[in-house]
Amino acid sequence: MTLRFSPLRLDAAGTLPLWRRPVSLLFVMAFAMPVAFATWSALLNNFVIEAAGFTGVEIGWLHTVREVPGFLAIGVIALILFMREQVLGVVSLLLLGAATAVTAWFPSLGGILTITMLSSIGFHYYETVNQSLQLQWIEKDKAPQTLGWLMAAGSAAALLAYGLLVVTWKTFDLSYNFVYLASGGFTALVALFCLLAYPQFEAPNPQVKRLILRRRYWLYYLLQFMSGARRQIFTVFAAFMMVERFGFEVNEVTALFLINFLANMAFAPLMGKAVARWGERSALVFEYAGLICVFLAYGGIYYLGWGVVLAATLYVIDHMFFALAFALKTYFQKIADPGDIAPTAAVAFTINHIAAVFLPAALGYLWVTSPGGVFLLAAGMAATSLVLALMIPRHPSPGHETIFARLAPAAAE
């Protein structure tokens, strides 16, 4: 059933109060999502080890299940035939919050995998639509700075959640159930507010509502694939290492996450300015070169016996490098036809998650025999991404998507 609202064109949204404008909605959602997701992530490794006795094998399978909805994000194209993108994004955010809230009610392998699947559907469909709305609603010349501030807003929300966890977890002897209910419930309530308090905004360029794959976007597709493969090793195994190898407790893992988001709050707006000034190519080259060094150093923890201080430092640096990933969004915004943004966001999310479906489970088996080998593999992925980033031109545009393309009008495909 289609949800019907009277649409408001973006060029008329300037007459609304500041808090009801499109970019304000993006900021509210950017703040709400990490409260549930960051709390789920902070508690996850301790929760699954204590509640269900997970090892590297089970954690690999959990993250494989978690990434299946990302692989199926292409389904967004079908859903927006019946539901506006904005509504789909808010409903997905609501699902993420509700599923996070009841996570602790299912302390078994089957239960954890099931509730993870539901929360992941909410997370990935929200992220797919949110990326599309950001690129449609934010002007190109303001995109790097605004995306940097949106990232800072998300970091502030995660920082608040982590800060409360660090201060209250042991002080008040909190339970997993209470924390999941509080964080997931907050995100769900904010999603309901977004659904009811904001008008439906109409972007000036109608979106293509079918599957499209354009030859001229090939470099963007490859960068998305490598980003998804590389991200899995950081998301799945870097934090798991802190618990399994160094025995971090919930408050210690959360404190590490807190430091991450403090750094992101400070540096994300500066990174936005840097991308605007130096371009996407330079930003991505810097990110991937840094990640090669970080992943090699992770391997040294296992092969050379380096200690917990270095591991924690690398984790923070790792997280900061990944914050530059929004440069990939602005690269696509510059080369895309305006009507391609929504369907390509869905296709890109699916491409991003191809490796995510099989890598966590496969690497879970490698992890139990050679954890250092997992990080060496990640360094190789970062090196591949670096080579691809060097193919981005200094000033990308339609018809000039790569250094190999001639500066000419893009052919219709």
C-alpha positions as semicolon CSV with decimal commas, in nm:
position;residue;x (nm);y (nm);z (nm)
1;M;0,000;0,000;0,000
2;T;0,143;0,336;-0,102
3;L;0,177;0,599;0,167
4;R;0,037;0,925;0,029
5;F;0,149;1,269;0,134
6;S;0,125;1,604;-0,039
7;P;0,476;1,650;-0,184
8;L;0,670;1,973;-0,143
9;R;0,930;2,071;-0,401
10;L;1,281;2,128;-0,271
11;D;1,291;2,483;-0,407
12;A;0,987;2,564;-0,191
13;A;1,130;2,408;0,125
14;G;1,315;2,728;0,208
15;T;0,988;2,876;0,335
16;L;0,968;2,613;0,610
17;P;1,111;2,662;0,960
18;L;1,477;2,560;0,967
19;W;1,410;2,240;1,165
20;R;1,160;2,112;0,902
21;R;1,379;2,156;0,594
22;P;1,524;1,863;0,394
23;V;1,881;1,894;0,519
24;S;1,753;1,918;0,877
25;L;1,574;1,586;0,827
26;L;1,899;1,435;0,704
27;F;2,071;1,557;1,021
28;V;1,796;1,417;1,249
29;M;1,818;1,076;1,082
30;A;2,198;1,090;1,083
31;F;2,183;1,142;1,461
32;A;1,919;0,875;1,528
33;M;2,066;0,583;1,333
34;P;2,400;0,549;1,518
35;V;2,234;0,541;1,859
36;A;2,091;0,198;1,780
37;F;2,362;0,072;1,547
38;A;2,659;0,191;1,752
39;T;2,516;0,043;2,072
40;W;2,449;-0,287;1,895
41;S;2,807;-0,288;1,766
42;A;2,961;-0,196;2,103
43;L;2,785;-0,477;2,288
44;L;2,786;-0,736;2,012
45;N;3,115;-0,917;2,064
46;N;3,076;-0,945;2,440
47;F;2,708;-1,038;2,411
48;V;2,755;-1,320;2,160
49;I;3,056;-1,462;2,346
50;E;2,881;-1,456;2,685
51;A;2,530;-1,551;2,570
52;A;2,604;-1,803;2,297
53;G;2,975;-1,891;2,321
54;F;3,065;-1,757;1,978
55;T;3,408;-1,822;1,825
56;G;3,555;-1,674;1,507
57;V;3,348;-1,922;1,303
58;E;3,013;-1,814;1,449
59;I;3,099;-1,443;1,438
60;G;3,189;-1,487;1,071
61;W;2,851;-1,647;1,000
62;L;2,670;-1,375;1,195
63;H;2,825;-1,104;0,982
64;T;2,755;-1,298;0,665
65;V;2,388;-1,308;0,764
66;R;2,404;-0,939;0,855
67;E;2,532;-0,849;0,510
68;V;2,273;-1,043;0,307
69;P;2,022;-0,751;0,315
70;G;2,299;-0,524;0,189
71;F;2,351;-0,760;-0,102
72;L;1,974;-0,745;-0,164
73;A;1,961;-0,364;-0,140
74;I;1,877;-0,369;-0,509
75;G;1,524;-0,446;-0,386
76;V;1,492;-0,076;-0,303
77;I;1,430;-0,017;-0,673
78;A;1,117;-0,232;-0,655
79;L;0,997;-0,076;-0,329
80;I;1,020;0,283;-0,453
81;L;0,766;0,192;-0,721
82;F;0,510;0,183;-0,439
83;M;0,663;0,397;-0,165
84;R;0,843;0,729;-0,171
85;E;1,215;0,710;-0,099
86;Q;1,179;0,935;0,203
87;V;0,909;0,714;0,358
88;L;1,106;0,398;0,286
89;G;1,412;0,546;0,455
90;V;1,221;0,641;0,770
91;V;1,037;0,307;0,790
92;S;1,371;0,126;0,753
93;L;1,512;0,335;1,037
94;L;1,212;0,236;1,248
95;L;1,278;-0,134;1,176
96;L;1,643;-0,094;1,276
97;G;1,544;0,060;1,608
98;A;1,275;-0,196;1,687
99;A;1,496;-0,496;1,605
100;T;1,786;-0,356;1,807
101;A;1,555;-0,304;2,105
102;V;1,472;-0,676;2,133
103;T;1,818;-0,817;2,052
104;A;1,884;-0,949;2,405
105;W;1,558;-1,147;2,401
106;F;1,718;-1,405;2,171
107;P;2,042;-1,529;2,338
108;S;2,109;-1,825;2,108
109;L;2,276;-1,876;1,772
110;G;1,946;-1,905;1,584
111;G;1,784;-1,616;1,769
112;I;2,083;-1,386;1,727
113;L;2,104;-1,462;1,355
114;T;1,730;-1,398;1,309
115;I;1,718;-1,065;1,491
116;T;2,041;-0,961;1,322
117;M;1,879;-1,023;0,985
118;L;1,584;-0,798;1,075
119;S;1,796;-0,514;1,209
120;S;2,022;-0,546;0,906
121;I;1,729;-0,507;0,666
122;G;1,645;-0,182;0,842
123;F;2,005;-0,062;0,846
124;H;2,094;-0,141;0,486
125;Y;1,771;-0,018;0,330
126;Y;1,797;0,301;0,535
127;E;2,158;0,353;0,427
128;T;2,073;0,290;0,061
129;V;1,790;0,543;0,058
130;N;1,975;0,790;0,279
131;Q;2,270;0,799;0,039
132;S;2,032;0,862;-0,250
133;L;1,849;1,142;-0,066
134;Q;2,175;1,308;0,036
135;L;2,298;1,326;-0,322
136;Q;1,957;1,451;-0,447
137;W;1,892;1,707;-0,173
138;I;2,241;1,856;-0,126
139;E;2,386;2,085;-0,391
140;K;2,707;1,961;-0,554
141;D;2,920;2,254;-0,446
142;K;2,811;2,208;-0,084
143;A;2,815;1,826;-0,078
144;P;3,165;1,756;0,065
145;Q;3,124;2,001;0,353
146;T;2,764;1,900;0,428
147;L;2,845;1,529;0,417
148;G;3,133;1,596;0,654
149;W;2,896;1,768;0,898
150;L;2,642;1,485;0,864
151;M;2,917;1,240;0,951
152;A;3,007;1,455;1,251
153;A;2,642;1,451;1,364
154;G;2,639;1,071;1,346
155;S;2,964;1,059;1,538
156;A;2,817;1,286;1,806
157;A;2,521;1,049;1,848
158;A;2,748;0,747;1,874
159;L;2,970;0,940;2,114
160;L;2,673;1,011;2,338
161;A;2,568;0,645;2,334
162;Y;2,921;0,521;2,403
163;G;2,980;0,782;2,671
164;L;2,669;0,674;2,858
165;L;2,777;0,310;2,828
166;V;3,125;0,378;2,964
167;V;2,992;0,577;3,259
168;T;2,692;0,360;3,349
169;W;2,771;0,000;3,246
170;K;2,956;-0,100;3,563
171;T;2,833;0,182;3,787
172;F;2,469;0,072;3,760
173;D;2,538;-0,292;3,662
174;L;2,337;-0,253;3,343
175;S;2,207;-0,553;3,153
176;Y;2,230;-0,614;2,780
177;N;1,850;-0,613;2,766
178;F;1,815;-0,267;2,923
179;V;2,077;-0,106;2,699
180;Y;1,940;-0,259;2,379
181;L;1,583;-0,157;2,471
182;A;1,687;0,200;2,551
183;S;1,900;0,260;2,242
184;G;1,676;0,080;1,993
185;G;1,366;0,240;2,142
186;F;1,516;0,588;2,105
187;T;1,593;0,531;1,735
188;A;1,244;0,392;1,672
189;L;1,078;0,692;1,840
190;V;1,286;0,940;1,639
191;A;1,190;0,753;1,320
192;L;0,821;0,790;1,409
193;F;0,878;1,160;1,468
194;C;1,043;1,194;1,125
195;L;0,752;1,015;0,962
196;L;0,493;1,245;1,118
197;A;0,666;1,583;1,153
198;Y;0,822;1,635;0,808
199;P;0,653;1,694;0,472
200;Q;0,737;1,474;0,177
201;F;1,002;1,650;-0,031
202;E;1,002;1,629;-0,410
203;A;1,346;1,635;-0,573
204;P;1,366;1,828;-0,903
205;N;1,492;1,528;-1,104
206;P;1,260;1,223;-1,124
207;Q;1,452;0,904;-1,048
208;V;1,474;0,606;-1,282
209;K;1,278;0,326;-1,114
210;R;1,440;0,027;-1,280
211;L;1,769;-0,156;-1,265
212;I;2,045;0,027;-1,451
213;L;2,411;-0,059;-1,505
214;R;2,603;0,200;-1,703
215;R;2,939;0,121;-1,859
216;R;3,073;0,465;-1,777
217;Y;3,026;0,402;-1,402
218;W;3,259;0,099;-1,409
219;L;3,528;0,256;-1,186
220;Y;3,269;0,357;-0,927
221;Y;3,135;0,000;-0,923
222;L;3,483;-0,147;-0,873
223;L;3,566;0,097;-0,593
224;Q;3,239;0,006;-0,422
225;F;3,318;-0,365;-0,449
226;M;3,663;-0,323;-0,297
227;S;3,527;-0,094;-0,025
228;G;3,276;-0,358;0,081
229;A;3,534;-0,636;0,086
230;R;3,787;-0,432;0,279
231;R;3,534;-0,294;0,527
232;Q;3,432;-0,642;0,637
233;I;3,773;-0,715;0,783
234;F;3,766;-0,398;0,990
235;T;3,401;-0,436;1,098
236;V;3,412;-0,807;1,178
237;F;3,762;-0,889;1,294
238;A;3,931;-0,574;1,427
239;A;3,687;-0,531;1,717
240;F;3,662;-0,908;1,769
241;M;4,042;-0,913;1,807
242;M;4,022;-0,662;2,092
243;V;3,789;-0,893;2,286
244;E;3,936;-1,233;2,191
245;R;4,310;-1,153;2,205
246;F;4,325;-0,877;2,464
247;G;4,019;-0,957;2,676
248;F;3,848;-0,617;2,645
249;E;3,526;-0,584;2,848
250;V;3,214;-0,395;2,735
251;N;3,317;-0,066;2,894
252;E;3,670;-0,094;2,746
253;V;3,544;-0,171;2,394
254;T;3,297;0,115;2,428
255;A;3,569;0,353;2,545
256;L;3,767;0,267;2,233
257;F;3,463;0,336;2,016
258;L;3,411;0,662;2,204
259;I;3,762;0,777;2,116
260;N;3,691;0,688;1,753
261;F;3,386;0,908;1,736
262;L;3,548;1,197;1,921
263;A;3,813;1,192;1,650
264;N;3,547;1,177;1,377
265;M;3,354;1,467;1,526
266;A;3,668;1,678;1,511
267;F;3,804;1,565;1,175
268;A;3,498;1,485;0,958
269;P;3,413;1,851;0,882
270;L;3,783;1,916;0,810
271;M;3,789;1,614;0,580
272;G;3,488;1,757;0,398
273;K;3,680;2,080;0,336
274;A;3,984;1,882;0,225
275;V;3,783;1,685;-0,030
276;A;3,627;2,007;-0,159
277;R;3,971;2,164;-0,200
278;W;4,192;1,875;-0,313
279;G;3,936;1,651;-0,486
280;E;3,813;1,296;-0,447
281;R;4,117;1,135;-0,608
282;S;4,362;1,279;-0,355
283;A;4,133;1,199;-0,061
284;L;4,085;0,835;-0,163
285;V;4,454;0,783;-0,245
286;F;4,541;0,916;0,101
287;E;4,280;0,688;0,263
288;Y;4,392;0,370;0,087
289;A;4,764;0,433;0,137
290;G;4,700;0,482;0,507
291;L;4,490;0,166;0,529
292;I;4,768;-0,041;0,372
293;C;4,997;0,065;0,657
294;V;4,730;0,006;0,921
295;F;4,645;-0,346;0,804
296;L;5,011;-0,443;0,779
297;A;5,057;-0,322;1,136
298;Y;4,754;-0,528;1,245
299;G;4,933;-0,832;1,102
300;G;5,238;-0,739;1,307
301;I;5,032;-0,778;1,625
302;Y;5,010;-1,150;1,550
303;Y;5,337;-1,215;1,369
304;L;5,560;-0,991;1,584
305;G;5,371;-0,996;1,913
306;W;5,299;-0,623;1,930
307;G;5,081;-0,518;2,224
308;V;4,742;-0,381;2,316
309;V;4,834;-0,010;2,307
310;L;4,936;-0,033;1,943
311;A;4,626;-0,240;1,864
312;A;4,397;0,022;2,017
313;T;4,583;0,305;1,841
314;L;4,554;0,129;1,507
315;Y;4,184;0,076;1,562
316;V;4,128;0,450;1,606
317;I;4,345;0,541;1,306
318;D;4,169;0,274;1,098
319;H;3,831;0,422;1,182
320;M;3,945;0,772;1,089
321;F;4,067;0,661;0,747
322;F;3,734;0,496;0,675
323;A;3,565;0,830;0,747
324;L;3,705;0,957;0,416
325;A;3,479;0,712;0,231
326;F;3,223;0,987;0,165
327;A;3,461;1,106;-0,110
328;L;3,333;0,809;-0,308
329;K;2,978;0,952;-0,278
330;T;3,078;1,293;-0,407
331;Y;3,276;1,133;-0,691
332;F;2,959;0,957;-0,805
333;Q;2,750;1,273;-0,759
334;K;2,982;1,453;-1,002
335;I;2,970;1,187;-1,275
336;A;2,605;1,076;-1,247
337;D;2,303;1,167;-1,450
338;P;2,062;1,330;-1,199
339;G;1,795;1,063;-1,254
340;D;2,042;0,778;-1,194
341;I;2,110;0,852;-0,828
342;A;1,840;0,636;-0,662
343;P;1,877;0,320;-0,876
344;T;2,256;0,343;-0,879
345;A;2,263;0,385;-0,500
346;A;2,077;0,053;-0,476
347;V;2,300;-0,117;-0,733
348;A;2,613;0,020;-0,565
349;F;2,500;-0,106;-0,226
350;T;2,447;-0,451;-0,373
351;I;2,791;-0,445;-0,539
352;N;2,942;-0,320;-0,213
353;H;2,800;-0,626;-0,035
354;I;2,889;-0,900;-0,285
355;A;3,208;-0,984;-0,097
356;A;3,036;-0,916;0,236
357;V;2,808;-1,215;0,189
358;F;3,086;-1,473;0,171
359;L;3,398;-1,306;0,315
360;P;3,307;-1,301;0,688
361;A;3,222;-1,672;0,695
362;A;3,521;-1,771;0,481
363;L;3,761;-1,554;0,676
364;G;3,615;-1,684;1,002
365;Y;3,773;-2,021;0,918
366;L;4,102;-1,852;0,823
367;W;4,088;-1,655;1,148
368;V;4,097;-1,964;1,369
369;T;4,421;-2,079;1,200
370;S;4,592;-1,750;1,098
371;P;4,444;-1,421;1,227
372;G;4,743;-1,230;1,092
373;G;4,673;-1,366;0,745
374;V;4,329;-1,200;0,752
375;F;4,489;-0,860;0,797
376;L;4,753;-0,922;0,529
377;L;4,469;-0,999;0,290
378;A;4,307;-0,669;0,387
379;A;4,632;-0,485;0,308
380;G;4,622;-0,639;-0,040
381;M;4,263;-0,518;-0,084
382;A;4,364;-0,165;0,020
383;A;4,649;-0,173;-0,234
384;T;4,405;-0,273;-0,509
385;S;4,176;0,015;-0,409
386;L;4,474;0,253;-0,425
387;V;4,545;0,153;-0,784
388;L;4,180;0,208;-0,876
389;A;4,169;0,549;-0,704
390;L;4,459;0,666;-0,920
391;M;4,225;0,627;-1,219
392;I;3,991;0,904;-1,091
393;P;4,047;1,234;-1,276
394;R;4,115;1,554;-1,081
395;H;3,782;1,701;-1,196
396;P;3,538;1,414;-1,263
397;S;3,224;1,489;-1,462
398;P;2,984;1,310;-1,699
399;G;3,197;1,192;-1,990
400;H;3,514;1,231;-1,784
401;E;3,460;0,960;-1,524
402;T;3,814;0,817;-1,539
403;I;4,156;0,928;-1,658
404;F;4,097;0,708;-1,963
405;A;3,772;0,876;-2,068
406;R;3,768;1,158;-2,317
407;L;3,608;1,483;-2,209
408;A;3,300;1,448;-2,428
409;P;2,924;1,426;-2,379
410;A;2,832;1,092;-2,221
411;A;2,675;0,849;-2,462
412;A;2,332;0,719;-2,370
413;E;2,337;0,357;-2,265
